[in-house]
Short mmCIF file of C-alpha atoms in Angstrom, two decimals:
data_model
loop_
_atom_site.label_atom_id
_atom_site.label_comp_id
_atom_site.label_asym_id
_atom_site.label_seq_id
_atom_site.Cartn_x
_atom_site.Cartn_y
_atom_site.Cartn_z
CA UNK T 1415 -17.09 -43.88 33.78
CA UNK T 1416 -16.71 -43.10 37.43
CA UNK T 1417 -13.35 -43.30 39.21
CA UNK T 1418 -14.64 -46.23 41.07
CA UNK T 1419 -15.71 -48.09 37.97
CA UNK T 1420 -12.49 -47.45 36.55
CA UNK T 1421 -10.45 -48.58 39.62
CA UNK T 1422 -12.55 -52.07 39.31
CA UNK T 1423 -11.98 -52.40 35.71
CA UNK T 1424 -8.18 -51.82 36.29
CA UNK T 1425 -7.94 -54.25 39.24
CA UNK T 1426 -9.99 -56.91 36.93
CA UNK T 1427 -7.64 -56.37 34.09
CA UNK T 1428 -4.49 -56.47 36.21
CA UNK T 1429 -5.72 -59.81 37.86
CA UNK T 1430 -6.28 -61.29 34.34
CA UNK T 1431 -2.87 -60.21 33.02
CA UNK T 1432 -1.18 -61.64 35.98
CA UNK T 1433 -3.07 -65.11 35.62
CA UNK T 1434 -1.62 -64.73 31.93
CA UNK T 1435 1.80 -64.48 33.17
CA UNK T 1436 2.03 -60.75 32.37
CA UNK T 1437 2.25 -58.81 35.59
CA UNK T 1438 2.61 -55.42 33.79
CA UNK T 1439 1.30 -52.42 36.00
CA UNK T 1440 -1.86 -50.76 34.36
CA UNK T 1441 -2.64 -47.13 34.72
CA UNK T 1442 -5.93 -45.26 33.73
CA UNK T 1443 -4.40 -44.56 30.21
CA UNK T 1444 -4.90 -48.35 29.67
CA UNK T 1445 -8.63 -48.11 30.15
CA UNK T 1446 -9.34 -44.54 29.08
CA UNK T 1447 -7.49 -42.52 26.27
CA UNK T 1448 -5.96 -39.25 27.33
CA UNK T 1449 -7.79 -35.91 27.33
CA UNK T 1450 -6.42 -33.41 24.89
CA UNK T 1451 -6.00 -29.47 25.03
CA UNK T 1452 -4.66 -27.62 22.29
CA UNK T 1453 -4.23 -23.88 23.03
CA UNK T 1454 -3.50 -21.76 19.97
CA UNK T 1455 -2.64 -17.99 20.58
CA UNK T 1456 -3.11 -15.54 17.75
CA UNK T 1457 -0.09 -13.83 16.25
CA UNK T 1458 2.10 -14.62 19.34
CA UNK T 1459 5.71 -14.42 18.41
CA UNK T 1460 8.47 -16.95 18.98
CA UNK T 1461 10.38 -14.74 21.58
CA UNK T 1462 7.23 -13.16 23.24
CA UNK T 1463 7.36 -15.43 26.46
CA UNK T 1464 10.13 -16.07 28.95
CA UNK T 1465 10.84 -19.72 28.42
CA UNK T 1466 11.52 -18.84 24.62
CA UNK T 1467 13.89 -15.91 25.45
CA UNK T 1468 11.67 -12.82 26.51
CA UNK T 1469 12.95 -10.51 28.88
CA UNK T 1470 10.19 -8.16 28.42
CA UNK T 1471 7.10 -10.11 29.30
CA UNK T 1472 6.24 -11.51 32.54
CA UNK T 1473 5.12 -15.30 31.81
CA UNK T 1474 5.63 -17.35 34.92
CA UNK T 1475 2.97 -19.93 34.23
CA UNK T 1476 4.26 -20.72 30.75
CA UNK T 1477 7.71 -20.73 31.98
CA UNK T 1478 6.64 -23.39 34.75
CA UNK T 1479 4.60 -25.44 32.14
CA UNK T 1480 7.81 -25.62 30.11
CA UNK T 1481 9.76 -26.63 33.37
CA UNK T 1482 7.47 -29.39 33.79
CA UNK T 1483 7.16 -30.39 30.13
CA UNK T 1484 8.93 -30.07 26.83
CA UNK T 1485 9.83 -27.14 24.72
CA UNK T 1486 9.63 -27.91 20.95
CA UNK T 1487 12.03 -25.40 19.39
CA UNK T 1488 11.76 -26.25 15.72
CA UNK T 1489 8.06 -26.76 15.43
CA UNK T 1490 6.24 -24.86 12.49
CA UNK T 1491 2.83 -23.60 11.63
CA UNK T 1492 1.78 -24.64 8.06
CA UNK T 1493 1.60 -21.07 6.94
CA UNK T 1494 2.66 -17.45 8.21
CA UNK T 1495 -1.15 -16.26 8.22
CA UNK T 1496 -4.08 -17.38 10.11
CA UNK T 1497 -6.87 -19.19 8.06
CA UNK T 1498 -4.37 -21.48 6.54
CA UNK T 1499 -2.57 -22.42 9.60
CA UNK T 1500 -5.74 -23.28 11.35
CA UNK T 1501 -7.04 -25.41 8.51
CA UNK T 1502 -3.68 -27.32 8.43
CA UNK T 1503 -3.83 -27.94 12.18
CA UNK T 1504 -7.25 -29.30 12.18
CA UNK T 1505 -6.98 -31.55 9.05
CA UNK T 1506 -3.23 -32.52 9.22
CA UNK T 1507 -2.80 -31.13 5.69
CA UNK T 1508 -0.81 -28.31 3.81
CA UNK T 1509 -3.42 -25.70 3.34
CA UNK T 1510 -3.19 -25.95 -0.54
CA UNK T 1511 -4.26 -29.38 -0.25
CA UNK T 1512 -7.40 -28.35 1.48
CA UNK T 1513 -7.77 -25.33 -0.67
CA UNK T 1514 -7.64 -23.10 2.14
CA UNK T 1515 -4.53 -21.29 1.21
CA UNK T 1516 -6.43 -18.05 0.06
CA UNK T 1517 -10.04 -16.50 0.23
CA UNK T 1518 -12.47 -16.64 -2.52
CA UNK T 1519 -11.63 -13.18 -3.39
CA UNK T 1520 -7.72 -14.01 -3.49
CA UNK T 1521 -6.83 -12.82 -0.13
CA UNK T 1522 -4.63 -14.54 2.38
CA UNK T 1523 -7.39 -15.16 4.94
CA UNK T 1524 -11.29 -15.50 5.05
CA UNK T 1525 -13.23 -12.41 5.50
CA UNK T 1526 -16.82 -12.13 7.12
CA UNK T 1527 -19.83 -13.19 5.15
CA UNK T 1528 -17.61 -15.39 2.94
CA UNK T 1529 -19.00 -17.96 0.50
CA UNK T 1530 -15.70 -20.15 1.18
CA UNK T 1531 -15.02 -22.38 4.03
CA UNK T 1532 -13.34 -25.68 5.13
CA UNK T 1533 -15.17 -28.20 3.19
CA UNK T 1534 -17.51 -30.42 5.01
CA UNK T 1535 -15.92 -33.55 3.31
CA UNK T 1536 -12.75 -32.87 5.09
CA UNK T 1537 -12.34 -35.03 8.51
CA UNK T 1538 -11.21 -32.75 11.05
CA UNK T 1539 -9.23 -34.08 14.25
CA UNK T 1540 -12.64 -33.43 16.31
CA UNK T 1541 -14.60 -35.62 13.93
CA UNK T 1542 -11.97 -38.39 14.30
CA UNK T 1543 -12.08 -38.16 18.08
CA UNK T 1544 -15.94 -38.07 18.14
CA UNK T 1545 -15.44 -41.80 16.88
CA UNK T 1546 -13.75 -42.79 19.99
CA UNK T 1547 -16.40 -41.18 22.32
CA UNK T 1548 -14.63 -37.95 23.19
CA UNK T 1549 -16.43 -34.62 24.33
CA UNK T 1550 -15.16 -31.96 21.92
CA UNK T 1551 -15.40 -28.22 22.00
CA UNK T 1552 -13.82 -25.09 20.59
CA UNK T 1553 -13.66 -21.95 22.59
CA UNK T 1554 -12.14 -18.82 20.91
CA UNK T 1555 -11.58 -17.89 17.32
CA UNK T 1556 -12.54 -20.33 14.41
CA UNK T 1557 -11.76 -18.44 11.24
CA UNK T 1558 -12.44 -21.31 8.86
CA UNK T 1559 -15.83 -19.89 7.46
CA UNK T 1560 -18.79 -18.34 8.94
CA UNK T 1561 -21.75 -19.77 7.12
CA UNK T 1562 -23.59 -22.47 8.69
CA UNK T 1563 -22.08 -25.44 6.90
CA UNK T 1564 -18.63 -24.20 7.89
CA UNK T 1565 -18.99 -23.70 11.48
CA UNK T 1566 -17.33 -25.87 14.22
CA UNK T 1567 -20.62 -27.51 15.25
CA UNK T 1568 -20.94 -28.86 11.68
CA UNK T 1569 -17.11 -29.96 11.77
CA UNK T 1570 -17.26 -32.41 14.91
CA UNK T 1571 -17.30 -29.90 17.60
CA UNK T 1572 -20.00 -30.60 20.29
CA UNK T 1573 -20.02 -26.81 21.12
CA UNK T 1574 -18.50 -23.45 20.22
CA UNK T 1575 -18.25 -20.32 22.11
CA UNK T 1576 -16.32 -17.46 20.64
CA UNK T 1577 -15.70 -15.56 17.45
CA UNK T 1578 -16.12 -16.67 13.80
CA UNK T 1579 -13.26 -14.82 12.57
CA UNK T 1580 -10.42 -12.12 13.60
CA UNK T 1581 -10.61 -9.36 16.02
CA UNK T 1582 -9.89 -6.65 13.43
CA UNK T 1583 -12.74 -7.74 11.04
CA UNK T 1584 -15.13 -5.10 11.98
CA UNK T 1585 -17.30 -2.43 9.97
CA UNK T 1586 -15.30 0.44 8.21
CA UNK T 1587 -15.28 2.24 5.09
CA UNK T 1588 -15.39 -0.11 2.17
CA UNK T 1589 -16.13 -3.14 4.39
CA UNK T 1590 -19.76 -3.22 5.08
CA UNK T 1591 -19.27 -6.25 7.43
CA UNK T 1592 -21.69 -7.06 10.53
CA UNK T 1593 -20.57 -6.17 14.14
CA UNK T 1594 -17.94 -8.46 15.48
CA UNK T 1595 -20.19 -11.48 16.96
CA UNK T 1596 -19.73 -13.39 19.89
CA UNK T 1597 -21.47 -16.94 19.16
CA UNK T 1598 -22.55 -19.94 21.23
CA UNK T 1599 -22.74 -22.84 18.75
CA UNK T 1600 -24.59 -21.36 15.86
CA UNK T 1601 -26.33 -18.36 17.30
CA UNK T 1602 -24.91 -14.79 17.75
CA UNK T 1603 -25.21 -13.82 21.70
CA UNK T 1604 -23.71 -10.56 21.55
CA UNK T 1605 -22.62 -7.96 18.98
CA UNK T 1606 -20.50 -5.92 18.89
CA UNK T 1607 -18.55 -8.06 21.35
CA UNK T 1608 -16.25 -6.35 23.54
CA UNK T 1609 -13.00 -8.36 23.23
CA UNK T 1610 -11.26 -6.86 26.67
CA UNK T 1611 -12.68 -9.67 28.68
CA UNK T 1612 -12.05 -12.50 25.91
CA UNK T 1613 -9.23 -14.14 27.58
CA UNK T 1614 -11.00 -14.12 30.74
CA UNK T 1615 -14.18 -15.69 29.44
CA UNK T 1616 -12.55 -18.05 27.25
CA UNK T 1617 -10.49 -19.25 30.28
CA UNK T 1618 -13.76 -19.61 32.39
CA UNK T 1619 -15.51 -21.48 29.77
CA UNK T 1620 -12.40 -23.99 29.25
CA UNK T 1621 -12.34 -24.81 33.03
CA UNK T 1622 -16.16 -25.58 32.80
CA UNK T 1623 -15.93 -27.75 30.09
CA UNK T 1624 -13.13 -29.54 31.68
CA UNK T 1625 -14.88 -29.98 34.90
CA UNK T 1626 -18.18 -30.97 33.26
CA UNK T 1627 -16.19 -33.60 31.32
CA UNK T 1628 -13.83 -34.96 33.78
CA UNK T 1629 -15.54 -38.39 33.74
CA UNK T 1630 -14.73 -39.02 30.20
CA UNK T 1631 -12.17 -38.32 27.51
CA UNK T 1632 -12.41 -34.77 26.01
CA UNK T 1633 -10.66 -32.53 23.51
CA UNK T 1634 -10.60 -28.73 24.10
CA UNK T 1635 -9.46 -26.72 21.28
CA UNK T 1636 -8.86 -23.37 22.71
CA UNK T 1637 -7.72 -20.78 19.89
CA UNK T 1638 -7.19 -17.68 22.06
CA UNK T 1639 -8.13 -14.29 20.11
CA UNK T 1640 -5.05 -12.56 21.60
CA UNK T 1641 -2.53 -10.80 21.07
CA UNK T 1642 -4.61 -10.70 17.79
CA UNK T 1643 -4.83 -8.54 14.69
CA UNK T 1644 -5.47 -5.06 16.01
CA UNK T 1645 -3.02 -2.57 16.51
CA UNK T 1646 -4.20 -2.31 20.18
CA UNK T 1647 -4.52 -5.72 21.62
CA UNK T 1648 -7.23 -6.12 24.24
CA UNK T 1649 -6.71 -7.17 27.98
CA UNK T 1650 -9.20 -7.22 31.06
CA UNK T 1651 -8.99 -4.65 33.80
CA UNK T 1652 -6.61 -7.16 35.71
CA UNK T 1653 -3.98 -6.68 33.24
CA UNK T 1654 -4.50 -3.65 31.27
CA UNK T 1655 -1.58 -1.17 31.52
CA UNK T 1656 0.35 -3.46 33.61
CA UNK T 1657 3.03 -4.72 31.38
CA UNK T 1658 6.31 -3.13 30.28
CA UNK T 1659 5.16 -3.32 26.61
CA UNK T 1660 1.74 -1.72 26.12
CA UNK T 1661 -1.42 -3.67 25.02
CA UNK T 1662 0.53 -6.38 23.33
CA UNK T 1663 2.55 -7.13 26.67
CA UNK T 1664 -0.86 -6.90 28.91
CA UNK T 1665 -2.47 -9.41 26.28
CA UNK T 1666 0.55 -11.69 26.46
CA UNK T 1667 0.63 -11.75 30.18
CA UNK T 1668 -3.24 -12.46 30.38
CA UNK T 1669 -2.60 -15.41 28.23
CA UNK T 1670 -0.03 -16.69 30.50
CA UNK T 1671 -2.56 -16.30 33.66
CA UNK T 1672 -5.19 -18.19 31.46
CA UNK T 1673 -2.49 -21.04 30.83
CA UNK T 1674 -1.78 -21.30 34.46
CA UNK T 1675 -5.53 -21.40 35.68
CA UNK T 1676 -6.17 -24.22 33.14
CA UNK T 1677 -3.06 -26.38 34.27
CA UNK T 1678 -4.22 -25.74 37.95
CA UNK T 1679 -7.69 -26.95 37.36
CA UNK T 1680 -6.39 -30.17 35.73
CA UNK T 1681 -4.04 -30.72 38.85
CA UNK T 1682 -7.06 -29.89 41.33
CA UNK T 1683 -9.28 -32.44 39.54
CA UNK T 1684 -6.50 -34.86 39.21
CA UNK T 1685 -6.39 -34.98 35.52
CA UNK T 1686 -2.90 -33.86 34.99
CA UNK T 1687 -1.51 -37.26 34.14
CA UNK T 1688 -4.57 -38.19 31.88
CA UNK T 1689 -4.22 -34.94 29.86
CA UNK T 1690 -1.80 -33.91 26.98
CA UNK T 1691 -1.61 -30.18 26.61
CA UNK T 1692 -0.10 -28.24 23.53
CA UNK T 1693 0.37 -24.59 23.95
CA UNK T 1694 1.32 -22.79 20.69
CA UNK T 1695 0.42 -19.86 18.17
CA UNK T 1696 -0.92 -19.99 14.73
CA UNK T 1697 2.09 -17.86 13.22
CA UNK T 1698 4.83 -15.25 14.24
CA UNK T 1699 4.27 -12.02 15.51
CA UNK T 1700 3.61 -9.36 12.52
CA UNK T 1701 5.62 -6.49 11.68
CA UNK T 1702 4.35 -3.28 13.47
CA UNK T 1703 5.70 0.30 13.97
CA UNK T 1704 6.61 0.80 16.59
CA UNK T 1705 7.51 -2.79 17.41
CA UNK T 1706 5.06 -4.89 19.64
CA UNK T 1707 5.76 -8.74 19.38
CA UNK T 1708 9.16 -10.30 19.02
CA UNK T 1709 10.26 -13.44 16.92
CA UNK T 1710 13.77 -13.26 18.40
CA UNK T 1711 16.04 -15.15 17.95
CA UNK T 1712 14.54 -15.93 14.73
CA UNK T 1713 14.68 -13.63 11.42
CA UNK T 1714 11.74 -11.88 10.07
CA UNK T 1715 8.06 -11.43 10.79
CA UNK T 1716 4.59 -13.01 10.77
CA UNK T 1717 2.79 -13.23 7.37
CA UNK T 1718 5.87 -14.23 5.55
CA UNK T 1719 7.84 -17.59 5.18
CA UNK T 1720 10.53 -16.47 7.12
CA UNK T 1721 11.63 -18.50 10.22
CA UNK T 1722 10.00 -15.76 12.44
CA UNK T 1723 6.75 -16.17 10.43
CA UNK T 1724 6.31 -19.67 10.70
CA UNK T 1725 8.22 -21.17 13.55
CA UNK T 1726 6.20 -20.96 16.29
CA UNK T 1727 6.75 -21.32 20.33
CA UNK T 1728 5.49 -24.72 21.45
CA UNK T 1729 5.32 -26.33 24.92
CA UNK T 1730 3.79 -29.81 25.32
CA UNK T 1731 2.89 -30.89 28.73
CA UNK T 1732 1.72 -34.27 30.10
CA UNK T 1733 3.24 -35.19 33.62
CA UNK T 1734 4.30 -38.66 33.86
CA UNK T 1735 4.62 -39.25 29.93
CA UNK T 1736 6.46 -36.16 28.69
CA UNK T 1737 9.89 -35.48 30.77
CA UNK T 1738 10.02 -32.53 32.71
CA UNK T 1739 12.56 -29.65 31.64
CA UNK T 1740 12.97 -31.57 28.14
CA UNK T 1741 13.47 -30.09 24.70
CA UNK T 1742 13.19 -31.23 21.32
CA UNK T 1743 14.95 -29.54 18.24
CA UNK T 1744 13.54 -31.96 15.57
CA UNK T 1745 11.40 -30.48 12.67
CA UNK T 1746 7.86 -30.89 13.41
CA UNK T 1747 4.57 -29.08 12.55
CA UNK T 1748 1.25 -28.40 13.75
CA UNK T 1749 -0.06 -30.77 11.08
CA UNK T 1750 1.47 -33.35 13.06
CA UNK T 1751 -0.78 -32.96 15.81
CA UNK T 1752 -3.63 -34.43 13.78
CA UNK T 1753 -2.06 -38.06 13.54
CA UNK T 1754 -0.45 -38.02 16.89
CA UNK T 1755 -3.68 -37.04 19.07
CA UNK T 1756 -5.62 -39.72 16.59
CA UNK T 1757 -3.12 -42.33 17.57
CA UNK T 1758 -3.37 -41.55 21.34
CA UNK T 1759 -7.05 -41.84 21.28
CA UNK T 1760 -6.92 -45.18 18.96
CA UNK T 1761 -8.72 -43.58 16.10
CA UNK T 1762 -7.90 -44.57 12.66
CA UNK T 1763 -6.71 -42.03 10.18
CA UNK T 1764 -8.75 -41.75 6.87
CA UNK T 1765 -7.47 -44.08 4.27
CA UNK T 1766 -9.19 -42.19 1.17
CA UNK T 1767 -6.94 -39.24 1.39
CA UNK T 1768 -3.58 -37.77 2.02
CA UNK T 1769 -2.59 -36.71 5.48
CA UNK T 1770 0.64 -34.73 5.52
CA UNK T 1771 1.17 -34.69 9.28
CA UNK T 1772 3.05 -37.47 10.96
CA UNK T 1773 3.02 -38.88 14.57
CA UNK T 1774 5.46 -37.28 16.67
CA UNK T 1775 4.69 -39.09 19.79
CA UNK T 1776 8.16 -40.75 20.16
CA UNK T 1777 9.50 -37.10 19.84
CA UNK T 1778 7.10 -35.91 22.85
CA UNK T 1779 7.96 -39.03 24.76
CA UNK T 1780 11.81 -38.31 24.19
CA UNK T 1781 12.46 -41.79 23.00
CA UNK T 1782 16.10 -42.55 22.31
CA UNK T 1783 16.96 -42.01 18.77
CA UNK T 1784 13.79 -40.49 17.92
CA UNK T 1785 14.20 -38.08 14.80
CA UNK T 1786 11.99 -35.95 12.94
CA UNK T 1787 9.49 -38.01 10.56
CA UNK T 1788 9.68 -35.32 7.99
CA UNK T 1789 12.00 -35.70 4.91
CA UNK T 1790 11.26 -32.08 4.42
CA UNK T 1791 9.12 -29.10 5.54
CA UNK T 1792 7.53 -26.95 2.83
CA UNK T 1793 6.85 -23.38 3.34
CA UNK T 1794 3.78 -22.15 1.29
CA UNK T 1795 2.58 -18.44 0.99
CA UNK T 1796 -0.98 -18.59 -0.87
CA UNK T 1797 -0.22 -21.36 -3.47
CA UNK T 1798 3.39 -20.27 -3.92
CA UNK T 1799 6.17 -22.72 -2.74
CA UNK T 1800 8.71 -20.21 -1.41
CA UNK T 1801 11.10 -22.33 0.70
CA UNK T 1802 12.05 -25.89 1.82
CA UNK T 1803 13.68 -27.00 5.10
CA UNK T 1804 15.41 -30.53 5.40
CA UNK T 1805 17.48 -31.11 8.50
CA UNK T 1806 19.18 -28.18 9.30
CA UNK T 1807 18.97 -26.71 5.91
CA UNK T 1808 16.42 -24.13 4.57
CA UNK T 1809 16.17 -23.05 0.75
CA UNK T 1810 14.54 -19.98 -0.44
CA UNK T 1811 13.61 -20.58 -4.02
CA UNK T 1812 14.21 -18.00 -6.70
CA UNK T 1813 10.87 -16.20 -7.58
CA UNK T 1814 9.88 -13.77 -10.32
CA UNK T 1815 7.10 -12.61 -8.46
CA UNK T 1816 6.83 -12.91 -4.55
CA UNK T 1817 3.26 -13.39 -3.16
CA UNK T 1818 2.77 -12.24 0.59
CA UNK T 1819 2.28 -8.70 1.71
CA UNK T 1820 4.97 -9.26 4.34
CA UNK T 1821 7.64 -9.76 1.95
CA UNK T 1822 7.01 -6.83 -0.64
CA UNK T 1823 9.54 -4.57 0.96
CA UNK T 1824 12.48 -7.35 0.58
CA UNK T 1825 11.18 -9.08 -2.68
CA UNK T 1826 14.52 -8.51 -4.31
CA UNK T 1827 15.81 -11.26 -1.97
CA UNK T 1828 13.99 -13.78 -4.18
CA UNK T 1829 16.13 -12.99 -7.28
CA UNK T 1830 18.40 -15.79 -6.56
CA UNK T 1831 18.41 -18.83 -4.31
CA UNK T 1832 19.41 -18.60 -0.79
CA UNK T 1833 20.54 -21.66 1.30
CA UNK T 1834 20.79 -21.34 5.09
CA UNK T 1835 22.01 -23.68 7.82
CA UNK T 1836 19.49 -22.94 10.30
CA UNK T 1837 21.43 -24.71 13.15
CA UNK T 1838 24.27 -21.90 12.71
CA UNK T 1839 22.24 -19.08 11.25
CA UNK T 1840 18.98 -18.42 12.68
CA UNK T 1841 19.02 -14.90 11.42
CA UNK T 1842 19.22 -16.12 7.87
CA UNK T 1843 21.90 -13.90 7.04
CA UNK T 1844 24.77 -16.01 5.55
CA UNK T 1845 23.74 -17.15 2.12
CA UNK T 1846 25.84 -20.45 1.58
CA UNK T 1847 24.12 -21.74 -1.80
CA UNK T 1848 27.37 -21.43 -3.87
CA UNK T 1849 29.33 -23.46 -1.41
CA UNK T 1850 26.95 -26.37 -1.09
CA UNK T 1851 26.05 -27.59 -4.55
CA UNK T 1852 25.11 -31.20 -3.37
CA UNK T 1853 22.76 -29.71 -0.70
CA UNK T 1854 21.42 -27.33 -3.36
CA UNK T 1855 20.58 -30.30 -5.59
CA UNK T 1856 18.86 -32.19 -3.10
CA UNK T 1857 16.87 -29.42 -2.00
CA UNK T 1858 15.74 -28.61 -5.38
CA UNK T 1859 14.50 -32.29 -5.78
CA UNK T 1860 12.60 -31.93 -2.51
CA UNK T 1861 10.80 -29.01 -4.12
CA UNK T 1862 10.02 -30.76 -7.24
CA UNK T 1863 8.60 -33.45 -5.37
CA UNK T 1864 6.02 -31.49 -3.65
CA UNK T 1865 5.35 -29.64 -6.73
CA UNK T 1866 4.32 -32.87 -8.53
CA UNK T 1867 1.74 -33.34 -5.84
CA UNK T 1868 0.46 -30.07 -5.13
CA UNK T 1869 1.50 -27.76 -7.91
CA UNK T 1870 2.73 -24.49 -7.47
CA UNK T 1871 1.77 -20.62 -8.06
CA UNK T 1872 -1.55 -21.13 -9.98
CA UNK T 1873 -0.74 -24.50 -11.35
CA UNK T 1874 -2.48 -26.73 -8.89
CA UNK T 1875 -1.40 -30.29 -8.76
CA UNK T 1876 -3.42 -33.52 -8.42
CA UNK T 1877 -3.21 -33.69 -4.82
CA UNK T 1878 -5.37 -30.70 -4.02
CA UNK T 1879 -8.89 -31.07 -2.88
CA UNK T 1880 -11.76 -28.72 -2.87
CA UNK T 1881 -12.96 -26.16 -0.15
CA UNK T 1882 -16.49 -25.66 0.61
CA UNK T 1883 -18.66 -23.13 -1.27
CA UNK T 1884 -22.03 -21.67 -0.20
CA UNK T 1885 -23.74 -19.91 -2.80
CA UNK T 1886 -25.57 -17.06 -0.77
CA UNK T 1887 -23.55 -16.20 2.47
CA UNK T 1888 -25.31 -14.21 5.00
CA UNK T 1889 -23.96 -12.23 7.96
CA UNK T 1890 -23.84 -13.81 11.59
CA UNK T 1891 -26.16 -11.17 13.29
CA UNK T 1892 -28.08 -10.94 16.55
CA UNK T 1893 -31.34 -12.87 16.20
#
C-alpha cells in the first residue's frame, strides 16, 4: 500500500468515525499492523553491553536504543543453550513441549547433517504472520535442522540468508562434517564461509530487506552469529583488534554498530513509529578461560540454568508506543514474543495446541498495574526440570544426577533444595529454604504442575509433541 493510499484511507476512516460521533485520531497503525524485528545475538552475556552494566565494551547505539525504549531486566530464554532456546522463541513453547530439548544423539544442540529438526507440523511465528500478509525473512543463524524439510523456507520464511547451525561446527577429527556453509534460501552459495564479515553482511541484507518491504508489514528475524561459539569470535577489519576485550569485545562492538545502522535506516525511512524492535540473546555467555563474556551482576554461566545462563539482556524499542527510558522488572520470556507479535498482527493463535508464551504487550506499553502473566517460569536443561521461579523466588530442585555440561563442576549443589530471593540475591548465594517453608511448599506444587504436563528427566508427559525426523540426512554443500 503506498503512502498516498494509506493517507487517503486514514482520511476516509477518520471522516466515517467523526460522522458516527467517534472523533478518535487514527494513525497508520490502525490501517497497517506494525513491522517486527527480532535481533537475537549468540551467547551474548547479560553484562556484555553498557546499558546492562558493562564498563568494558563500547556500545553507544544499544545504550541509545535503551534510552529511547525499554530495558526488560527479568526476561528469560527458555534454555541455556542454543537450539532449544531458538525453538522456544519461534514456537512460543518450552523446548520439551516441541521435542527440541536435545539432539537425536542425546546432545544439547543439533549437529550438522542431523536427522532431527523442528517439526513441520509446528506453526512458527513466521507462519502466523504470513496469514496476515507479512513479508518474512531470516538473516543469520538458524540451528533448528539442516535438512530440507526443516529449513526456514519450509517454516514460514520467504527467504533465508545465513548459516544453518553454529559457527564452531566445522570439520575436525572425529567430526566428518561439511565445510560451514553460507546459504541463500535452500542453496549453499559459499563454503567454507569466512565469518569475519558475517555481522557486516547480515546488516546489509537486513537493511536491504527493510527498504524493499517498506510499503508492507514485514517480519525480520536476525539471529546474529556473534559472539558465537568459537573460542576466538569473528569481526570485520573495521572492528578487529579495536576493543579492550580481545575478539569477544570486537564482535560485541560490531554487533552494537549493526543495531545502530538498522535503527538509523528505520528512522530515515520513517518506519520507526511503525516498527517494534526486540534486541536480545539466545542464552548467557559461556564459561571460558580466560574469561571473555560477562553475565554480571547475575550468577553463573551460559549452558546452565543459573540466572546468568538463561536471563538475557533485552531491549524493546518502538517510538511512540514504548516509553523512552523505561524499564520492566516483571518476569517474561522469549516465548512471550510469539503471542505478543501475533496479537499485534491480528493473527489468531493456534487453538489445537498449547502455547506456553503469554502476551506481554501491557508490559511493553508500561500500562499501570501491568504484571507478569506467568504464575511460574521453568528452567529446563535437556528434559530435566532443574529450577522454578515465581515472583522474586527461585527454587533449585534436589537432583541425584545433574544434566548439562555447564553444571558438572558444581553438581554437588543439587544435593539439597536451594531457595533464593532474586530481588535481594542476584548472585544466588544465600539459600533461605529452611526459613521459608510456605514458599517451599508452593514452589514444589508449581514444579509438580509442569511435571504433570511435560514430564521430567526421561519420563515424558502428555503435553509433549514430536520433533521432525528425516531418515536419510545429507550434507549442505556447494552445488
